[in-house]
CHARMM-style PDB file with segment names, atoms N, HN, CA, C and O in Angstrom:
ATOM      1  N   UNK     1      15.743  -1.305 -25.581  1.00  0.00      PROA
ATOM      2  CA  UNK     1      16.233  -1.737 -24.266  1.00  0.00      PROA
ATOM      3  C   UNK     1      15.799  -0.749 -23.188  1.00  0.00      PROA
ATOM      4  O   UNK     1      15.279  -1.142 -22.143  1.00  0.00      PROA
ATOM      5  N   UNK     2      16.015   0.514 -23.448  1.00  0.00      PROA
ATOM      6  HN  UNK     2      16.437   0.833 -24.296  1.00  0.00      PROA
ATOM      7  CA  UNK     2      15.647   1.531 -22.457  1.00  0.00      PROA
ATOM      8  C   UNK     2      14.140   1.510 -22.214  1.00  0.00      PROA
ATOM      9  O   UNK     2      13.672   1.641 -21.082  1.00  0.00      PROA
ATOM     10  N   UNK     3      13.396   1.343 -23.302  1.00  0.00      PROA
ATOM     11  HN  UNK     3      13.776   1.237 -24.221  1.00  0.00      PROA
ATOM     12  CA  UNK     3      11.938   1.345 -23.177  1.00  0.00      PROA
ATOM     13  C   UNK     3      11.492   0.153 -22.328  1.00  0.00      PROA
ATOM     14  O   UNK     3      10.598   0.278 -21.491  1.00  0.00      PROA
ATOM     15  N   UNK     4      12.118  -0.996 -22.552  1.00  0.00      PROA
ATOM     16  HN  UNK     4      12.844  -1.097 -23.233  1.00  0.00      PROA
ATOM     17  CA  UNK     4      11.779  -2.185 -21.771  1.00  0.00      PROA
ATOM     18  C   UNK     4      12.057  -1.946 -20.289  1.00  0.00      PROA
ATOM     19  O   UNK     4      11.234  -2.281 -19.436  1.00  0.00      PROA
ATOM     20  N   UNK     5      13.200  -1.376 -19.991  1.00  0.00      PROA
ATOM     21  HN  UNK     5      13.868  -1.104 -20.684  1.00  0.00      PROA
ATOM     22  CA  UNK     5      13.551  -1.084 -18.604  1.00  0.00      PROA
ATOM     23  C   UNK     5      12.537  -0.125 -17.995  1.00  0.00      PROA
ATOM     24  O   UNK     5      12.123  -0.289 -16.847  1.00  0.00      PROA
ATOM     25  N   UNK     6      12.145   0.865 -18.765  1.00  0.00      PROA
ATOM     26  HN  UNK     6      12.481   0.998 -19.698  1.00  0.00      PROA
ATOM     27  CA  UNK     6      11.182   1.848 -18.261  1.00  0.00      PROA
ATOM     28  C   UNK     6       9.849   1.175 -17.955  1.00  0.00      PROA
ATOM     29  O   UNK     6       9.214   1.460 -16.939  1.00  0.00      PROA
ATOM     30  N   UNK     7       9.436   0.279 -18.847  1.00  0.00      PROA
ATOM     31  HN  UNK     7       9.952   0.047 -19.672  1.00  0.00      PROA
ATOM     32  CA  UNK     7       8.178  -0.422 -18.633  1.00  0.00      PROA
ATOM     33  C   UNK     7       8.241  -1.263 -17.368  1.00  0.00      PROA
ATOM     34  O   UNK     7       7.306  -1.271 -16.567  1.00  0.00      PROA
ATOM     35  N   UNK     8       9.347  -1.967 -17.197  1.00  0.00      PROA
ATOM     36  HN  UNK     8      10.107  -1.960 -17.848  1.00  0.00      PROA
ATOM     37  CA  UNK     8       9.519  -2.806 -16.015  1.00  0.00      PROA
ATOM     38  C   UNK     8       9.497  -1.936 -14.760  1.00  0.00      PROA
ATOM     39  O   UNK     8       8.883  -2.294 -13.756  1.00  0.00      PROA
ATOM     40  N   UNK     9      10.169  -0.799 -14.829  1.00  0.00      PROA
ATOM     41  HN  UNK     9      10.668  -0.508 -15.645  1.00  0.00      PROA
ATOM     42  CA  UNK     9      10.206   0.116 -13.700  1.00  0.00      PROA
ATOM     43  C   UNK     9       8.803   0.615 -13.378  1.00  0.00      PROA
ATOM     44  O   UNK     9       8.428   0.726 -12.211  1.00  0.00      PROA
ATOM     45  N   UNK    10       8.033   0.913 -14.420  1.00  0.00      PROA
ATOM     46  HN  UNK    10       8.338   0.822 -15.368  1.00  0.00      PROA
ATOM     47  CA  UNK    10       6.670   1.402 -14.224  1.00  0.00      PROA
ATOM     48  C   UNK    10       5.830   0.331 -13.544  1.00  0.00      PROA
ATOM     49  O   UNK    10       5.046   0.627 -12.642  1.00  0.00      PROA
ATOM     50  N   UNK    11       5.996  -0.925 -13.981  1.00  0.00      PROA
ATOM     51  HN  UNK    11       6.633  -1.166 -14.713  1.00  0.00      PROA
ATOM     52  CA  UNK    11       5.247  -2.034 -13.378  1.00  0.00      PROA
ATOM     53  C   UNK    11       5.619  -2.182 -11.910  1.00  0.00      PROA
ATOM     54  O   UNK    11       4.749  -2.330 -11.052  1.00  0.00      PROA
ATOM     55  N   UNK    12       6.915  -2.142 -11.628  1.00  0.00      PROA
ATOM     56  HN  UNK    12       7.622  -2.022 -12.325  1.00  0.00      PROA
ATOM     57  CA  UNK    12       7.378  -2.283 -10.252  1.00  0.00      PROA
ATOM     58  C   UNK    12       6.838  -1.154  -9.385  1.00  0.00      PROA
ATOM     59  O   UNK    12       6.441  -1.375  -8.241  1.00  0.00      PROA
ATOM     60  N   UNK    13       6.826   0.062  -9.940  1.00  0.00      PROA
ATOM     61  HN  UNK    13       7.149   0.241 -10.869  1.00  0.00      PROA
ATOM     62  CA  UNK    13       6.351   1.218  -9.174  1.00  0.00      PROA
ATOM     63  C   UNK    13       4.862   1.094  -8.878  1.00  0.00      PROA
ATOM     64  O   UNK    13       4.424   1.383  -7.764  1.00  0.00      PROA
ATOM     65  N   UNK    14       4.080   0.665  -9.871  1.00  0.00      PROA
ATOM     66  HN  UNK    14       4.436   0.430 -10.775  1.00  0.00      PROA
ATOM     67  CA  UNK    14       2.647   0.510  -9.650  1.00  0.00      PROA
ATOM     68  C   UNK    14       2.397  -0.595  -8.622  1.00  0.00      PROA
ATOM     69  O   UNK    14       1.498  -0.480  -7.789  1.00  0.00      PROA
ATOM     70  N   UNK    15       3.193  -1.661  -8.684  1.00  0.00      PROA
ATOM     71  HN  UNK    15       3.924  -1.754  -9.360  1.00  0.00      PROA
ATOM     72  CA  UNK    15       3.076  -2.753  -7.721  1.00  0.00      PROA
ATOM     73  C   UNK    15       3.411  -2.249  -6.321  1.00  0.00      PROA
ATOM     74  O   UNK    15       2.749  -2.606  -5.347  1.00  0.00      PROA
ATOM     75  N   UNK    16       4.457  -1.407  -6.231  1.00  0.00      PROA
ATOM     76  HN  UNK    16       4.995  -1.117  -7.022  1.00  0.00      PROA
ATOM     77  CA  UNK    16       4.867  -0.839  -4.956  1.00  0.00      PROA
ATOM     78  C   UNK    16       3.768   0.052  -4.397  1.00  0.00      PROA
ATOM     79  O   UNK    16       3.484   0.024  -3.200  1.00  0.00      PROA
ATOM     80  N   UNK    17       3.153   0.842  -5.268  1.00  0.00      PROA
ATOM     81  HN  UNK    17       3.384   0.865  -6.241  1.00  0.00      PROA
ATOM     82  CA  UNK    17       2.069   1.715  -4.824  1.00  0.00      PROA
ATOM     83  C   UNK    17       0.897   0.877  -4.327  1.00  0.00      PROA
ATOM     84  O   UNK    17       0.265   1.220  -3.327  1.00  0.00      PROA
ATOM     85  N   UNK    18       0.605  -0.227  -5.026  1.00  0.00      PROA
ATOM     86  HN  UNK    18       1.118  -0.505  -5.838  1.00  0.00      PROA
ATOM     87  CA  UNK    18      -0.493  -1.108  -4.634  1.00  0.00      PROA
ATOM     88  C   UNK    18      -0.240  -1.701  -3.256  1.00  0.00      PROA
ATOM     89  O   UNK    18      -1.129  -1.705  -2.405  1.00  0.00      PROA
ATOM     90  N   UNK    19       0.978  -2.204  -3.035  1.00  0.00      PROA
ATOM     91  HN  UNK    19       1.700  -2.201  -3.727  1.00  0.00      PROA
ATOM     92  CA  UNK    19       1.331  -2.796  -1.744  1.00  0.00      PROA
ATOM     93  C   UNK    19       1.278  -1.740  -0.648  1.00  0.00      PROA
ATOM     94  O   UNK    19       0.761  -1.992   0.440  1.00  0.00      PROA
ATOM     95  N   UNK    20       1.813  -0.558  -0.938  1.00  0.00      PROA
ATOM     96  HN  UNK    20       2.233  -0.353  -1.822  1.00  0.00      PROA
ATOM     97  CA  UNK    20       1.833   0.507   0.062  1.00  0.00      PROA
ATOM     98  C   UNK    20       0.411   0.930   0.413  1.00  0.00      PROA
ATOM     99  O   UNK    20       0.098   1.160   1.581  1.00  0.00      PROA
ATOM    100  N   UNK    21      -0.442   1.032  -0.594  1.00  0.00      PROA
ATOM    101  HN  UNK    21      -0.187   0.846  -1.542  1.00  0.00      PROA
ATOM    102  CA  UNK    21      -1.825   1.417  -0.346  1.00  0.00      PROA
ATOM    103  C   UNK    21      -2.541   0.369   0.501  1.00  0.00      PROA
ATOM    104  O   UNK    21      -3.300   0.706   1.410  1.00  0.00      PROA
ATOM    105  N   UNK    22      -2.293  -0.902   0.196  1.00  0.00      PROA
ATOM    106  HN  UNK    22      -1.676  -1.176  -0.542  1.00  0.00      PROA
ATOM    107  CA  UNK    22      -2.912  -1.984   0.953  1.00  0.00      PROA
ATOM    108  C   UNK    22      -2.447  -1.932   2.407  1.00  0.00      PROA
ATOM    109  O   UNK    22      -3.252  -2.065   3.330  1.00  0.00      PROA
ATOM    110  N   UNK    23      -1.145  -1.739   2.602  1.00  0.00      PROA
ATOM    111  HN  UNK    23      -0.492  -1.632   1.852  1.00  0.00      PROA
ATOM    112  CA  UNK    23      -0.591  -1.676   3.949  1.00  0.00      PROA
ATOM    113  C   UNK    23      -1.166  -0.488   4.708  1.00  0.00      PROA
ATOM    114  O   UNK    23      -1.493  -0.592   5.890  1.00  0.00      PROA
ATOM    115  N   UNK    24      -1.285   0.654   4.007  1.00  0.00      PROA
ATOM    116  HN  UNK    24      -1.020   0.738   3.046  1.00  0.00      PROA
ATOM    117  CA  UNK    24      -1.831   1.853   4.636  1.00  0.00      PROA
ATOM    118  C   UNK    24      -3.279   1.618   5.056  1.00  0.00      PROA
ATOM    119  O   UNK    24      -3.698   2.031   6.137  1.00  0.00      PROA
ATOM    120  N   UNK    25      -4.043   0.944   4.181  1.00  0.00      PROA
ATOM    121  HN  UNK    25      -3.703   0.608   3.303  1.00  0.00      PROA
ATOM    122  CA  UNK    25      -5.443   0.669   4.483  1.00  0.00      PROA
ATOM    123  C   UNK    25      -5.555  -0.248   5.697  1.00  0.00      PROA
ATOM    124  O   UNK    25      -6.378  -0.010   6.581  1.00  0.00      PROA
ATOM    125  N   UNK    26      -4.732  -1.296   5.745  1.00  0.00      PROA
ATOM    126  HN  UNK    26      -4.063  -1.489   5.026  1.00  0.00      PROA
ATOM    127  CA  UNK    26      -4.754  -2.216   6.874  1.00  0.00      PROA
ATOM    128  C   UNK    26      -4.397  -1.494   8.165  1.00  0.00      PROA
ATOM    129  O   UNK    26      -4.991  -1.744   9.214  1.00  0.00      PROA
ATOM    130  N   UNK    27      -3.418  -0.595   8.077  1.00  0.00      PROA
ATOM    131  HN  UNK    27      -2.935  -0.392   7.225  1.00  0.00      PROA
ATOM    132  CA  UNK    27      -3.010   0.146   9.264  1.00  0.00      PROA
ATOM    133  C   UNK    27      -4.145   1.039   9.741  1.00  0.00      PROA
ATOM    134  O   UNK    27      -4.380   1.160  10.943  1.00  0.00      PROA
ATOM    135  N   UNK    28      -4.852   1.667   8.796  1.00  0.00      PROA
ATOM    136  HN  UNK    28      -4.661   1.568   7.820  1.00  0.00      PROA
ATOM    137  CA  UNK    28      -5.969   2.535   9.153  1.00  0.00      PROA
ATOM    138  C   UNK    28      -7.068   1.726   9.843  1.00  0.00      PROA
ATOM    139  O   UNK    28      -7.628   2.155  10.852  1.00  0.00      PROA
ATOM    140  N   UNK    29      -7.367   0.551   9.287  1.00  0.00      PROA
ATOM    141  HN  UNK    29      -6.912   0.203   8.467  1.00  0.00      PROA
ATOM    142  CA  UNK    29      -8.410  -0.301   9.866  1.00  0.00      PROA
ATOM    143  C   UNK    29      -7.995  -0.758  11.261  1.00  0.00      PROA
ATOM    144  O   UNK    29      -8.801  -0.752  12.192  1.00  0.00      PROA
ATOM    145  N   UNK    30      -6.728  -1.155  11.396  1.00  0.00      PROA
ATOM    146  HN  UNK    30      -6.073  -1.160  10.640  1.00  0.00      PROA
ATOM    147  CA  UNK    30      -6.231  -1.634  12.684  1.00  0.00      PROA
ATOM    148  C   UNK    30      -6.300  -0.534  13.731  1.00  0.00      PROA
ATOM    149  O   UNK    30      -6.733  -0.773  14.858  1.00  0.00      PROA
ATOM    150  N   UNK    31      -5.872   0.683  13.361  1.00  0.00      PROA
ATOM    151  HN  UNK    31      -5.520   0.878  12.446  1.00  0.00      PROA
ATOM    152  CA  UNK    31      -5.904   1.794  14.315  1.00  0.00      PROA
ATOM    153  C   UNK    31      -7.352   2.141  14.647  1.00  0.00      PROA
ATOM    154  O   UNK    31      -7.656   2.511  15.780  1.00  0.00      PROA
ATOM    155  N   UNK    32      -8.245   2.025  13.667  1.00  0.00      PROA
ATOM    156  HN  UNK    32      -7.998   1.724  12.746  1.00  0.00      PROA
ATOM    157  CA  UNK    32      -9.656   2.309  13.915  1.00  0.00      PROA
ATOM    158  C   UNK    32     -10.239   1.303  14.895  1.00  0.00      PROA
ATOM    159  O   UNK    32     -10.965   1.679  15.815  1.00  0.00      PROA
ATOM    160  N   UNK    33      -9.925   0.027  14.703  1.00  0.00      PROA
ATOM    161  HN  UNK    33      -9.335  -0.278  13.955  1.00  0.00      PROA
ATOM    162  CA  UNK    33     -10.400  -1.009  15.615  1.00  0.00      PROA
ATOM    163  C   UNK    33      -9.829  -0.789  17.004  1.00  0.00      PROA
ATOM    164  O   UNK    33     -10.519  -0.971  18.007  1.00  0.00      PROA
ATOM    165  N   UNK    34      -8.558  -0.395  17.054  1.00  0.00      PROA
ATOM    166  HN  UNK    34      -7.998  -0.247  16.240  1.00  0.00      PROA
ATOM    167  CA  UNK    34      -7.914  -0.146  18.338  1.00  0.00      PROA
ATOM    168  C   UNK    34      -8.647   0.982  19.063  1.00  0.00      PROA
ATOM    169  O   UNK    34      -8.871   0.915  20.271  1.00  0.00      PROA
ATOM    170  N   UNK    35      -9.020   2.026  18.304  1.00  0.00      PROA
ATOM    171  HN  UNK    35      -8.838   2.080  17.322  1.00  0.00      PROA
ATOM    172  CA  UNK    35      -9.735   3.155  18.899  1.00  0.00      PROA
ATOM    173  C   UNK    35     -11.102   2.724  19.410  1.00  0.00      PROA
ATOM    174  O   UNK    35     -11.526   3.143  20.487  1.00  0.00      PROA
ATOM    175  N   UNK    36     -11.796   1.882  18.635  1.00  0.00      PROA
ATOM    176  HN  UNK    36     -11.452   1.542  17.760  1.00  0.00      PROA
ATOM    177  CA  UNK    36     -13.127   1.418  19.037  1.00  0.00      PROA
ATOM    178  C   UNK    36     -13.029   0.581  20.304  1.00  0.00      PROA
ATOM    179  O   UNK    36     -13.802   0.766  21.244  1.00  0.00      PROA
ATOM    180  N   UNK    37     -12.063  -0.348  20.323  1.00  0.00      PROA
ATOM    181  HN  UNK    37     -11.435  -0.498  19.559  1.00  0.00      PROA
ATOM    182  CA  UNK    37     -11.918  -1.204  21.498  1.00  0.00      PROA
ATOM    183  C   UNK    37     -11.376  -0.418  22.680  1.00  0.00      PROA
ATOM    184  O   UNK    37     -11.563  -0.814  23.831  1.00  0.00      PROA
ATOM    185  N   UNK    38     -10.702   0.697  22.401  1.00  0.00      PROA
ATOM    186  HN  UNK    38     -10.549   1.018  21.467  1.00  0.00      PROA
ATOM    187  CA  UNK    38     -10.178   1.521  23.486  1.00  0.00      PROA
ATOM    188  C   UNK    38     -11.312   2.189  24.252  1.00  0.00      PROA
ATOM    189  O   UNK    38     -11.227   2.385  25.465  1.00  0.00      PROA
ATOM    190  N   UNK    39     -12.376   2.537  23.527  1.00  0.00      PROA
ATOM    191  HN  UNK    39     -12.444   2.378  22.542  1.00  0.00      PROA
ATOM    192  CA  UNK    39     -13.507   3.195  24.179  1.00  0.00      PROA
ATOM    193  C   UNK    39     -14.301   2.210  25.015  1.00  0.00      PROA
ATOM    194  O   UNK    39     -14.845   2.573  26.057  1.00  0.00      PROA
ATOM    195  N   UNK    40     -14.370   0.951  24.558  1.00  0.00      PROA
ATOM    196  HN  UNK    40     -13.927   0.657  23.711  1.00  0.00      PROA
ATOM    197  CA  UNK    40     -15.175  -0.053  25.268  1.00  0.00      PROA
ATOM    198  C   UNK    40     -14.515  -0.419  26.590  1.00  0.00      PROA
ATOM    199  OT1 UNK    40     -15.040  -1.249  27.332  1.00  0.00      PROA
TER     200      UNK     40
END
């Protein structure tokens, strides 16, 4: 039971890291575009 919970927790954590990384990447791209359009 404990092992199953740990596995589920690990999956959720990796999923959370994936979502956070994706969001961070999108934010970086958005800020980069904002900077480019700011110069124009």
